[in-house]
Structure formats: structure tokens, C-alpha cells
PDB file of C-alpha atoms in Angstrom:
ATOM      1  CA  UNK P   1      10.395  -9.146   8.732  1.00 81.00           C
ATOM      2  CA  UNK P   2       8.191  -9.675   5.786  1.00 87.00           C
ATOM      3  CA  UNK P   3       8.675  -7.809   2.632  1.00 92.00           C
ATOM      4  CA  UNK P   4       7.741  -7.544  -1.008  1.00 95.00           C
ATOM      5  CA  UNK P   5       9.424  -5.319  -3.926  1.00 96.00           C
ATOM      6  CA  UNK P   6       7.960  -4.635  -7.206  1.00 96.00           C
ATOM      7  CA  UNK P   7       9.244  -2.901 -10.009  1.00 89.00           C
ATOM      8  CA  UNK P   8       8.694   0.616  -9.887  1.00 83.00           C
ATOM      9  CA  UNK P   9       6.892   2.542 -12.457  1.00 85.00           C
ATOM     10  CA  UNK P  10       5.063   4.147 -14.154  1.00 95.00           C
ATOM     11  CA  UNK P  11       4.701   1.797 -16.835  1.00 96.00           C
ATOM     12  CA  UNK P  12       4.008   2.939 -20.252  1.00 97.00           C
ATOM     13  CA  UNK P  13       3.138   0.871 -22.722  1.00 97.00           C
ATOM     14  CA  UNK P  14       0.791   0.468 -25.783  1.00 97.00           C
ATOM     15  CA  UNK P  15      -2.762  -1.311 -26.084  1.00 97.00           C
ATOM     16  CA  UNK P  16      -2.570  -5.134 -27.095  1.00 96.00           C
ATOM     17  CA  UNK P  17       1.653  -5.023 -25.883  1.00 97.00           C
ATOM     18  CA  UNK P  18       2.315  -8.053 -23.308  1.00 97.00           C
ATOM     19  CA  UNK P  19       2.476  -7.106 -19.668  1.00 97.00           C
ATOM     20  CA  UNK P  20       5.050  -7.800 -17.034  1.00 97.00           C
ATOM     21  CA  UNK P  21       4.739  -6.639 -13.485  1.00 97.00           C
ATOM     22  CA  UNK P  22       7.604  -8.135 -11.374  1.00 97.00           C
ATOM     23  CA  UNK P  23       6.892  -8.881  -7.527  1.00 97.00           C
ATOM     24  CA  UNK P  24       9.950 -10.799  -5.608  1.00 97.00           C
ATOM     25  CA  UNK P  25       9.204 -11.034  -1.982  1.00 95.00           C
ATOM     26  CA  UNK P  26      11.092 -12.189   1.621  1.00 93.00           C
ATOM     27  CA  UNK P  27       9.188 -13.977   4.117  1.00 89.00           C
ATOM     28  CA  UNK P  28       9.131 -16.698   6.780  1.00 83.00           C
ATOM     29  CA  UNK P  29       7.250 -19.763   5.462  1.00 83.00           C
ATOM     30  CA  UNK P  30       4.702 -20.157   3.526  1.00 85.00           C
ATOM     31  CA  UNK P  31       2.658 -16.956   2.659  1.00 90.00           C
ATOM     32  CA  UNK P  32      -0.113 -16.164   0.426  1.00 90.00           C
ATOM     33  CA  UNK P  33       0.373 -14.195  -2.353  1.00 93.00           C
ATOM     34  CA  UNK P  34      -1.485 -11.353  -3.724  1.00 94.00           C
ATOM     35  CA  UNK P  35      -2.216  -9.056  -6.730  1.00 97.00           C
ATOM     36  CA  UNK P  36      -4.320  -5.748  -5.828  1.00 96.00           C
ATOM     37  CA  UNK P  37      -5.529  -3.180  -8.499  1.00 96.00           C
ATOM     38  CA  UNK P  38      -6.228   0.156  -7.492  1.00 94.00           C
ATOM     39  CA  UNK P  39      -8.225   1.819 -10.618  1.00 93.00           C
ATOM     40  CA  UNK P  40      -8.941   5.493 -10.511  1.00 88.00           C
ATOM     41  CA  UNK P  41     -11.036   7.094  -8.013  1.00 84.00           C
ATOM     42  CA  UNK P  42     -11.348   3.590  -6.734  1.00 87.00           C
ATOM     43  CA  UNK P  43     -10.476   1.383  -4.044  1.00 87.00           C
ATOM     44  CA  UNK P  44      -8.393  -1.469  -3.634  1.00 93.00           C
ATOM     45  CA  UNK P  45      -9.487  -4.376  -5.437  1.00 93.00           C
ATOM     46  CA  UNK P  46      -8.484  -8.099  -5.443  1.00 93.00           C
ATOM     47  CA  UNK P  47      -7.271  -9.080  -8.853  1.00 97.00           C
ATOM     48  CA  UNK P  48      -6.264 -12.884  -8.019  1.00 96.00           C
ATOM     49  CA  UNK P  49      -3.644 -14.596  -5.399  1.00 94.00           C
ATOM     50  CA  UNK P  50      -2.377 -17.765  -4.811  1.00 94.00           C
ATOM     51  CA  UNK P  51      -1.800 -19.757  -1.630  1.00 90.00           C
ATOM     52  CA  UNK P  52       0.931 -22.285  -2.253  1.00 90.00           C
ATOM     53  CA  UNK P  53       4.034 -22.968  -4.326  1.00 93.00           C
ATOM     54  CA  UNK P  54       3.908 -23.531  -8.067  1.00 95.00           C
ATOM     55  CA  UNK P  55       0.071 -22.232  -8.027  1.00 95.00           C
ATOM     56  CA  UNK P  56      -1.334 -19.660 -10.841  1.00 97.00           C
ATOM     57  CA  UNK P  57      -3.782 -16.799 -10.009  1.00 96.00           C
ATOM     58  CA  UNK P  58      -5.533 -15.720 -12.456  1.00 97.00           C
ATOM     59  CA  UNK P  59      -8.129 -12.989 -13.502  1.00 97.00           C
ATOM     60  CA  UNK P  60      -9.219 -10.828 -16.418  1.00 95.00           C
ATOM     61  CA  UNK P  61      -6.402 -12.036 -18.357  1.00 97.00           C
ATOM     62  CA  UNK P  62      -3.930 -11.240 -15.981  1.00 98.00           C
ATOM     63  CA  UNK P  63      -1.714 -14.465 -14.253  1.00 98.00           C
ATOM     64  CA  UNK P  64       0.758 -14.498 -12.020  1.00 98.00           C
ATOM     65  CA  UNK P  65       2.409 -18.104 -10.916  1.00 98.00           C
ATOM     66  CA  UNK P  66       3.895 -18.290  -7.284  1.00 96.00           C
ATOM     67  CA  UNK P  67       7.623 -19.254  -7.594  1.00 96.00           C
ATOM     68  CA  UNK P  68       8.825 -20.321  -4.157  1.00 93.00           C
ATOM     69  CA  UNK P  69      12.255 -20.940  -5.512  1.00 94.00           C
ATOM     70  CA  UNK P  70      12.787 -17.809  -7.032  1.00 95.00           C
ATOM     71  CA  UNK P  71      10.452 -15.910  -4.215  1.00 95.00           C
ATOM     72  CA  UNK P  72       8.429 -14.340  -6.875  1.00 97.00           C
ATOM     73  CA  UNK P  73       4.868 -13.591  -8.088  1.00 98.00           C
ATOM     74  CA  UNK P  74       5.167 -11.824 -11.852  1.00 98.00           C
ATOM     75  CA  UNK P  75       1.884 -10.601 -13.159  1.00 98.00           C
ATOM     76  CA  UNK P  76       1.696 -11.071 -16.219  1.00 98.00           C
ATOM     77  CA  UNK P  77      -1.204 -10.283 -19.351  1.00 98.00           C
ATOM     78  CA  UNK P  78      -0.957 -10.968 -22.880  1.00 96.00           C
ATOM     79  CA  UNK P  79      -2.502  -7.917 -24.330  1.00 96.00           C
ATOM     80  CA  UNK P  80      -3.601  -5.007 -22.234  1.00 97.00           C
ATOM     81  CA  UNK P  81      -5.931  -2.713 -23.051  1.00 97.00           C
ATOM     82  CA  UNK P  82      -6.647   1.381 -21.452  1.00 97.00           C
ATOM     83  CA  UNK P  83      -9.353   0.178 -19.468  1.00 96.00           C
ATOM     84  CA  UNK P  84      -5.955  -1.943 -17.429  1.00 97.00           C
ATOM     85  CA  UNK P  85      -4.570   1.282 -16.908  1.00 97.00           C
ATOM     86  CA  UNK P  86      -4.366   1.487 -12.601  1.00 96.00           C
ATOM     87  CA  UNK P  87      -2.156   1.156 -10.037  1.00 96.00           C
ATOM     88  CA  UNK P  88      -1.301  -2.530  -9.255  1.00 97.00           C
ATOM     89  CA  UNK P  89      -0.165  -3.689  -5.508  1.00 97.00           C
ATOM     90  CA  UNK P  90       1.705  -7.153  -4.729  1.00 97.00           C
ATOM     91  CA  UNK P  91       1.357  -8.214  -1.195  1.00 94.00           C
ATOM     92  CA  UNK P  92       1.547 -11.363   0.999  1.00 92.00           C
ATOM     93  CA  UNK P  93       0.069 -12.969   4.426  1.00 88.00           C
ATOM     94  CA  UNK P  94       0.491 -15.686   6.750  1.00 78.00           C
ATOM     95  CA  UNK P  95      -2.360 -18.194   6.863  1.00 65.00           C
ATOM     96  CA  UNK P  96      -4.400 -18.172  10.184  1.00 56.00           C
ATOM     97  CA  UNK P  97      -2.366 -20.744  11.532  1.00 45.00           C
ATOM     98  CA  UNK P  98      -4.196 -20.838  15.364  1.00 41.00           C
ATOM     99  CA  UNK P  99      -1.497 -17.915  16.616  1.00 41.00           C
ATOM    100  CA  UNK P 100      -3.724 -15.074  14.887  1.00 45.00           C
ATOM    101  CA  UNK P 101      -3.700 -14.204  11.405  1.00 54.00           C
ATOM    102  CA  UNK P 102      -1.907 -10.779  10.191  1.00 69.00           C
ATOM    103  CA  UNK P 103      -2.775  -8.250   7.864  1.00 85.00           C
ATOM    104  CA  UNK P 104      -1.192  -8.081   4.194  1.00 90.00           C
ATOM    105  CA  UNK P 105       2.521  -6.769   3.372  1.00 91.00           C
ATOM    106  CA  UNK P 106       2.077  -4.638   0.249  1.00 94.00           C
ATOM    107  CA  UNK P 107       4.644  -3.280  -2.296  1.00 95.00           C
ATOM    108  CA  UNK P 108       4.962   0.202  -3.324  1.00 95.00           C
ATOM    109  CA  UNK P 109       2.639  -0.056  -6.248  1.00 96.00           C
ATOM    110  CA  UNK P 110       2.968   0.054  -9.690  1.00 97.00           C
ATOM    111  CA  UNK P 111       1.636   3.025 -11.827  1.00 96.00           C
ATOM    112  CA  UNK P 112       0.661   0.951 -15.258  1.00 97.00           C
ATOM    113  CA  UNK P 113      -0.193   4.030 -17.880  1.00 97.00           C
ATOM    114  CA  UNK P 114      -1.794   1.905 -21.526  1.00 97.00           C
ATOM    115  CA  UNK P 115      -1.976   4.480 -24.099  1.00 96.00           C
ATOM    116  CA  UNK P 116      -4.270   3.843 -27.057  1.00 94.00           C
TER     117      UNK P 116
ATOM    118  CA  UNK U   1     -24.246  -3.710   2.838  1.00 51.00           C
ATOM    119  CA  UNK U   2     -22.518  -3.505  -0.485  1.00 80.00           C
ATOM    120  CA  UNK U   3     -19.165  -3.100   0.274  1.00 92.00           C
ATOM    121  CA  UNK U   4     -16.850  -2.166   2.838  1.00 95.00           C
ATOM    122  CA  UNK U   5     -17.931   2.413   4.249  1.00 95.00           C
ATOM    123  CA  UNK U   6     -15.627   4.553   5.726  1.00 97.00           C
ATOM    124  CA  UNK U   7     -16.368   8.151   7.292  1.00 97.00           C
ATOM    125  CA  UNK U   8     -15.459  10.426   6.004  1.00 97.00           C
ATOM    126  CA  UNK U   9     -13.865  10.429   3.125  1.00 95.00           C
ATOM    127  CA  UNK U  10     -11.640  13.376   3.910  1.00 97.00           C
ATOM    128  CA  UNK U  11     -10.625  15.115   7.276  1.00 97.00           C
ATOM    129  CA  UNK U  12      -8.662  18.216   7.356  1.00 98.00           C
ATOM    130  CA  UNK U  13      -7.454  18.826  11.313  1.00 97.00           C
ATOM    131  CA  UNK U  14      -4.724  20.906  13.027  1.00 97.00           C
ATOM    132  CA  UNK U  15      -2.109  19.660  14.328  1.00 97.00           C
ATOM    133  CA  UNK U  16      -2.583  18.513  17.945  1.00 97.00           C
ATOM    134  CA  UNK U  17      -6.125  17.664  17.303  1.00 97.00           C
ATOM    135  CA  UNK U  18      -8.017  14.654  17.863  1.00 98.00           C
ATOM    136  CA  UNK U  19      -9.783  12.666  15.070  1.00 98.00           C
ATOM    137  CA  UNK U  20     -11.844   9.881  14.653  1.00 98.00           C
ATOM    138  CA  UNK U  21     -12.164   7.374  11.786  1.00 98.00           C
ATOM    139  CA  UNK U  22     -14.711   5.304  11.130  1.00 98.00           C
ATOM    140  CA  UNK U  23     -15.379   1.655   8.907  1.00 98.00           C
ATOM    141  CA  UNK U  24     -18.657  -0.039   8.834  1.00 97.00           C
ATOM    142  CA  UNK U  25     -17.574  -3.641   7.259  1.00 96.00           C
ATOM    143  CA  UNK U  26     -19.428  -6.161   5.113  1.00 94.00           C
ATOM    144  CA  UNK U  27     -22.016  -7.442   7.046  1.00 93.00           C
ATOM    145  CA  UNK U  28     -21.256 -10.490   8.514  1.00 90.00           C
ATOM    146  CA  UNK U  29     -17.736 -10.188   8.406  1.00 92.00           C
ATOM    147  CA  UNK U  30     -15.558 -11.209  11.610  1.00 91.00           C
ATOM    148  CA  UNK U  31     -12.047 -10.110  10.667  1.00 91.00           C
ATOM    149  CA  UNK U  32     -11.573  -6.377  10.108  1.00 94.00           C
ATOM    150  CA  UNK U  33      -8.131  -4.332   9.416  1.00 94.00           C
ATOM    151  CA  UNK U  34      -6.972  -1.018   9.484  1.00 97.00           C
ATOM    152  CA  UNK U  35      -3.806  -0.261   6.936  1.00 97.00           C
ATOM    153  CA  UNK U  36      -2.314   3.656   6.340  1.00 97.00           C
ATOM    154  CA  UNK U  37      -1.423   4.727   3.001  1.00 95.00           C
ATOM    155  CA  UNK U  38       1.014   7.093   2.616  1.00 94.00           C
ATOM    156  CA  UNK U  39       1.590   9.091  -1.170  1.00 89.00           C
ATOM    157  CA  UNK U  40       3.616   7.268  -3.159  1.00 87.00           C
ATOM    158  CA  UNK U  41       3.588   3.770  -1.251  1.00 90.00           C
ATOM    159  CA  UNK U  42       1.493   0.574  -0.576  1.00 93.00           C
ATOM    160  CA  UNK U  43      -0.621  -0.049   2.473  1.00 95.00           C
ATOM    161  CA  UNK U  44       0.981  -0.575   5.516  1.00 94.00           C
ATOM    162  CA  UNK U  45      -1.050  -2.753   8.314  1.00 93.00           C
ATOM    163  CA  UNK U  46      -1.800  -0.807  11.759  1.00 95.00           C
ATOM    164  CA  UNK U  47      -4.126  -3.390  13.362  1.00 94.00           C
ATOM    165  CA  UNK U  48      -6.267  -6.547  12.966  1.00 91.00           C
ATOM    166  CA  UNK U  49     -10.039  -7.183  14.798  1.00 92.00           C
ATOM    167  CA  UNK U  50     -11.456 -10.692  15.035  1.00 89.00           C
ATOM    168  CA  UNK U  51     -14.433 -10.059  16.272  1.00 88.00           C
ATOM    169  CA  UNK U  52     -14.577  -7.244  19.361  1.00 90.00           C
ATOM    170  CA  UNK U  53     -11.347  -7.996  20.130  1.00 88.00           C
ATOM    171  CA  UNK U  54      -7.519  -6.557  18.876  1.00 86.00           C
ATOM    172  CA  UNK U  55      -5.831  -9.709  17.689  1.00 83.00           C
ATOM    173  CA  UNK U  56      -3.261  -7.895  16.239  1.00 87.00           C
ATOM    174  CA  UNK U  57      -2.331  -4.084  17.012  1.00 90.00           C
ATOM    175  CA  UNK U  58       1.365  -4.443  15.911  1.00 88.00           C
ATOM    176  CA  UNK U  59       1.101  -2.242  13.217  1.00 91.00           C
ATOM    177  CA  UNK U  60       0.307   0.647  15.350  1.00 94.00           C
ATOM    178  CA  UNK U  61       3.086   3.788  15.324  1.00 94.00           C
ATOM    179  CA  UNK U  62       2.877   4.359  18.961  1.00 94.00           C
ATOM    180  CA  UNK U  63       0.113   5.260  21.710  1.00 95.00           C
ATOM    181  CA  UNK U  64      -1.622   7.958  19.530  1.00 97.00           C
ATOM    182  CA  UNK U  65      -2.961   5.369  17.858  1.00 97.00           C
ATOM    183  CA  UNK U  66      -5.966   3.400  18.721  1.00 96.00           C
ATOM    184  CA  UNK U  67      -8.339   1.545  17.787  1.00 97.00           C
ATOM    185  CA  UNK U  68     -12.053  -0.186  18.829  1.00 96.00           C
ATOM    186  CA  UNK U  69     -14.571  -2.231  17.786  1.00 95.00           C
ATOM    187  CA  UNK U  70     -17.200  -2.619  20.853  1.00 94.00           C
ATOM    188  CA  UNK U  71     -20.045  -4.674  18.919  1.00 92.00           C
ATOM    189  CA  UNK U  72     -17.882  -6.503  15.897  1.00 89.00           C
ATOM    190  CA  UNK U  73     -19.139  -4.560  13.498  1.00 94.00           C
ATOM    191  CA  UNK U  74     -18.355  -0.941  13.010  1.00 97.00           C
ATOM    192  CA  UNK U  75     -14.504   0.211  14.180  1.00 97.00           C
ATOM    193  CA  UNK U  76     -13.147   3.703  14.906  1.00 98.00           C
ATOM    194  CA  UNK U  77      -9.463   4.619  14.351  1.00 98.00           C
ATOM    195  CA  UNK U  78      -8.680   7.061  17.200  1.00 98.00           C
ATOM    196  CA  UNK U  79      -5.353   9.371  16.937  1.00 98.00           C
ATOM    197  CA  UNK U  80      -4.650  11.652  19.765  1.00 97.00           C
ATOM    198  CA  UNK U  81      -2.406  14.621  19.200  1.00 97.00           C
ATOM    199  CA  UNK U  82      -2.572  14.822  15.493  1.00 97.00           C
ATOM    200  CA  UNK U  83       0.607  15.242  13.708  1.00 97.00           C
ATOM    201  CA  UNK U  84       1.773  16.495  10.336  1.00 96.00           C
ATOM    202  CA  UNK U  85       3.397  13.062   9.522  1.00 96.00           C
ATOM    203  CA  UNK U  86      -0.046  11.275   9.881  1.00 97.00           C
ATOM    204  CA  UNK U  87      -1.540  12.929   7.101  1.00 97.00           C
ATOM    205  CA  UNK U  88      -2.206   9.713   4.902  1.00 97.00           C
ATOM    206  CA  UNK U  89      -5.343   7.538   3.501  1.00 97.00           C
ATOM    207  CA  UNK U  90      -6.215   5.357   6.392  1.00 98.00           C
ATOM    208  CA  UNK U  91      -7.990   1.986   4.622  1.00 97.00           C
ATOM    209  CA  UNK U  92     -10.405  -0.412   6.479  1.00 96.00           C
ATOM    210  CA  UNK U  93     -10.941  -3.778   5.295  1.00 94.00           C
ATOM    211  CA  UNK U  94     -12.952  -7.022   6.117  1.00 93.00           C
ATOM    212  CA  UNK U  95     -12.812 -10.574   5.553  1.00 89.00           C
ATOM    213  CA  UNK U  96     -15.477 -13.177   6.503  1.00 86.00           C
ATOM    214  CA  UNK U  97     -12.803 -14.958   8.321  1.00 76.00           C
ATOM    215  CA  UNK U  98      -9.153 -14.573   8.950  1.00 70.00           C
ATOM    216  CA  UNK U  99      -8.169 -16.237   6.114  1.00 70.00           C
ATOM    217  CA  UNK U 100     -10.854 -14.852   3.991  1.00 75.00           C
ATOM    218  CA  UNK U 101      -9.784 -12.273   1.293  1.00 84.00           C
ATOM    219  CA  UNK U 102      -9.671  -8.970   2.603  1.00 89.00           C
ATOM    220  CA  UNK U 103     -12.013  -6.457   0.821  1.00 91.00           C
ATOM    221  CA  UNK U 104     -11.438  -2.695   0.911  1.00 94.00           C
ATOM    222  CA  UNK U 105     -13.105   0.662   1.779  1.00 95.00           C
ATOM    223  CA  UNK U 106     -12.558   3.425  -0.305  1.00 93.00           C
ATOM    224  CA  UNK U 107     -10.199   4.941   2.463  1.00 95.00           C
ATOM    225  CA  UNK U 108     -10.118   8.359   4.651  1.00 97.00           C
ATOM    226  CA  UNK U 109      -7.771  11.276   3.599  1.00 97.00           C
ATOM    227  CA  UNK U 110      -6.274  12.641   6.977  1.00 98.00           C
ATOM    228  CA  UNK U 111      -4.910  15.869   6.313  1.00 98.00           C
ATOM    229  CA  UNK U 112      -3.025  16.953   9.635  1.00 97.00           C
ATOM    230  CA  UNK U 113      -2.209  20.620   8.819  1.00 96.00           C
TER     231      UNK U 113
END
């Protein structure tokens, strides 16, 4: 079945330092792929996605470029600031393609901690 | 409405018991979804509405677990026979269509005690 792994975390790192979140994934195929954000006290949030190979997502300063050949999604930011500080979810679906659509396959989660 | 309710936002029940858990979706939204949370991992998918009907219940654990949504709008988790290892966040989300992006509540803490 479908799966996605992401780093685990937390993540520490200092305001303005570049970001890397890595998201590799296994699936039948051609799935969308997601980046969720989970900010505190807050509910899941879509932070951008992409639906076919060699597309970028991109949000807020945050990218993430879907790799079919390398089965990967990276999220990536430049310079991060506290206010990025959450936890951040990979996932993937299956297009509707007339059989039924199904619901997202998340990672674990990332804990991403910026200290000013 | 604004976003995407769930009731309530935390339920504290014996174990055995029976609970109910309820998402009012975006209005206007056809596709609905029920995921679990447990601590410490991502959402995992229980079941998928398109309309009034179950498109998708492959996600559920077992018969405990189940799920309506009479009118298209508003769904109710159901677990029968609450136990321990259900204690989780149970999220609803809707889409405006299947394909749609999926939009989140702000989830219901079971605690099964």
C-alpha cells in the first residue's frame, strides 16, 4: 500500500537558517502530493501540493518540487522565521479517477522548533 | 459556515461505552472524510462520504466503527464498545469535490478511560 516517510524531528533551528523537510514516499501511480502545517492550538492546514511530476508547490516561502524519480517531495524555505514554528505533515492521494477517490496518506509529522 | 465544526472538542468515556462524533462541513461541500490521529503520528483515513453515501469505509478498524451522513451535510462517527486503544483525535474534513483539497476541523479528543 501507499506510504510516505519524513524525517523525524523535532527540528531546531535558528530564525533566517534555510529549511529542509524531507518527504520520500511509495505509491501506485500517479499521486498528489501534499504539505500540511499543523500550528499550535490549530488545525490542519494546507500549505501547498502538487499534482504531477516535476511540479513546484509553493506557499509563504516554503516550496517543495515533486520528484517522481527520486519519489520525493522536500519542503524547503530559505529563511524561517518563529512564527514557522508547527508541526508539518507530508501526505499523498489518488486523483478521482471514476473508481472513487481516497482519503490522504500522511507522514508522521515533523515537529519544526525556530528559536529567535 | 467558516470552516469545517466538530462536536465536541473533547470526550472523556469509559471503556465499553458508546460515543458519538460529530462534523458539520463547509457548506456546499460533497466529499467529506473522517481520519484518527493518534499522539505522536499523522492522520490515518477511516472513511470517505460523497454525498449521503460511504464511497470509501476502508479505513475503518473493524465493526465498532461507523459512520453516517443521512442528508450530505453533517456526519456522525459512531464507535460501539469503546476501547482504551481508541483514545485519539478523530479529524473531519471536506472538499467541494473529490478531488478538491481537503480542509480540516479542529478535531475531537476521544479519551476512552
Amino acid at each position: 500500500g501507499d506510504s510516505v516517510t519524513q524525517m523525524e524531528g523535532p527540528v531546531t533551528l535558528s530564525e533566517e537558517a534555510f529549511l529542509t523537510i524531507n518527504c520520500t514516499y511509495t505509491a501506485t501511480g500517479y499521486p498528489s502530493l501534499f504539505w500540511y502545517v499543523q500550528y499550535p492550538g490549530e488545525g490542519l492546514q494546507l500549505l501547498l501540493k502538487a499534482t504531477k511530476a516535476d511540479d513546484k508547490g509553493s506557499n509563504k516561502g516554503f516550496e517543495a518540487t515533486y520528484r517522481k524519480e527520486t519519489t520525493s517531495f522536500h519542503l524547503e524555505k530559505g529563511s524561517v522565521q518563529v512564527s514557522d514554528s508547527a508541526v508539518y505533515f507530508c501526505a499523498l492521494s489518488h486523483p478521482y479517477s471514476g473508481g472513487g477517490a481516497d482519503g490522504l496518506t500522511f507522514g508522521k509529522g515533523t515537529h519544526l522548533i525556530i528559536q529567535p | 459556515g467558516a470552516g469545517v465544526s466538530q462536536t465536541p472538542s473533547n470526550k472523556v468515556t469509559e471503556k465499553g461505552k458508546y460515543v458519538e462524533l460529530r462534523c458539520d462541513p463547509i457548506s456546499g461541500h460533497t466529499a467529506l472524510y473522517w481520519y484518527r490521529q493518534s499522539l505522536g503520528q499523522g492522520p490515518e483515513f477511516l472513511i470517505y462520504f460523497q454525498g449521503t453515501g460511504a464511497a470509501d469505509d476502508s479505513g475503518l478498524p473493524n465493526d465498532r466503527f461507523f459512520a453516517v451522513r443521512p442528508e450530505g451535510s453533517v456526519s456522525t462517527l459512531k464507535i460501539q464498545r469503546t476501547e482504551r486503544g481508541d483514545s485519539a483525535v478523530y479529524l473531519c474534513a471536506s472538499g467541494k469535490e473529490p478531488t478538491d483539497t481537503q480542509y480540516f476541523g479542529p478535531g475531537t479528543r476521544l479519551t476512552v478511560l
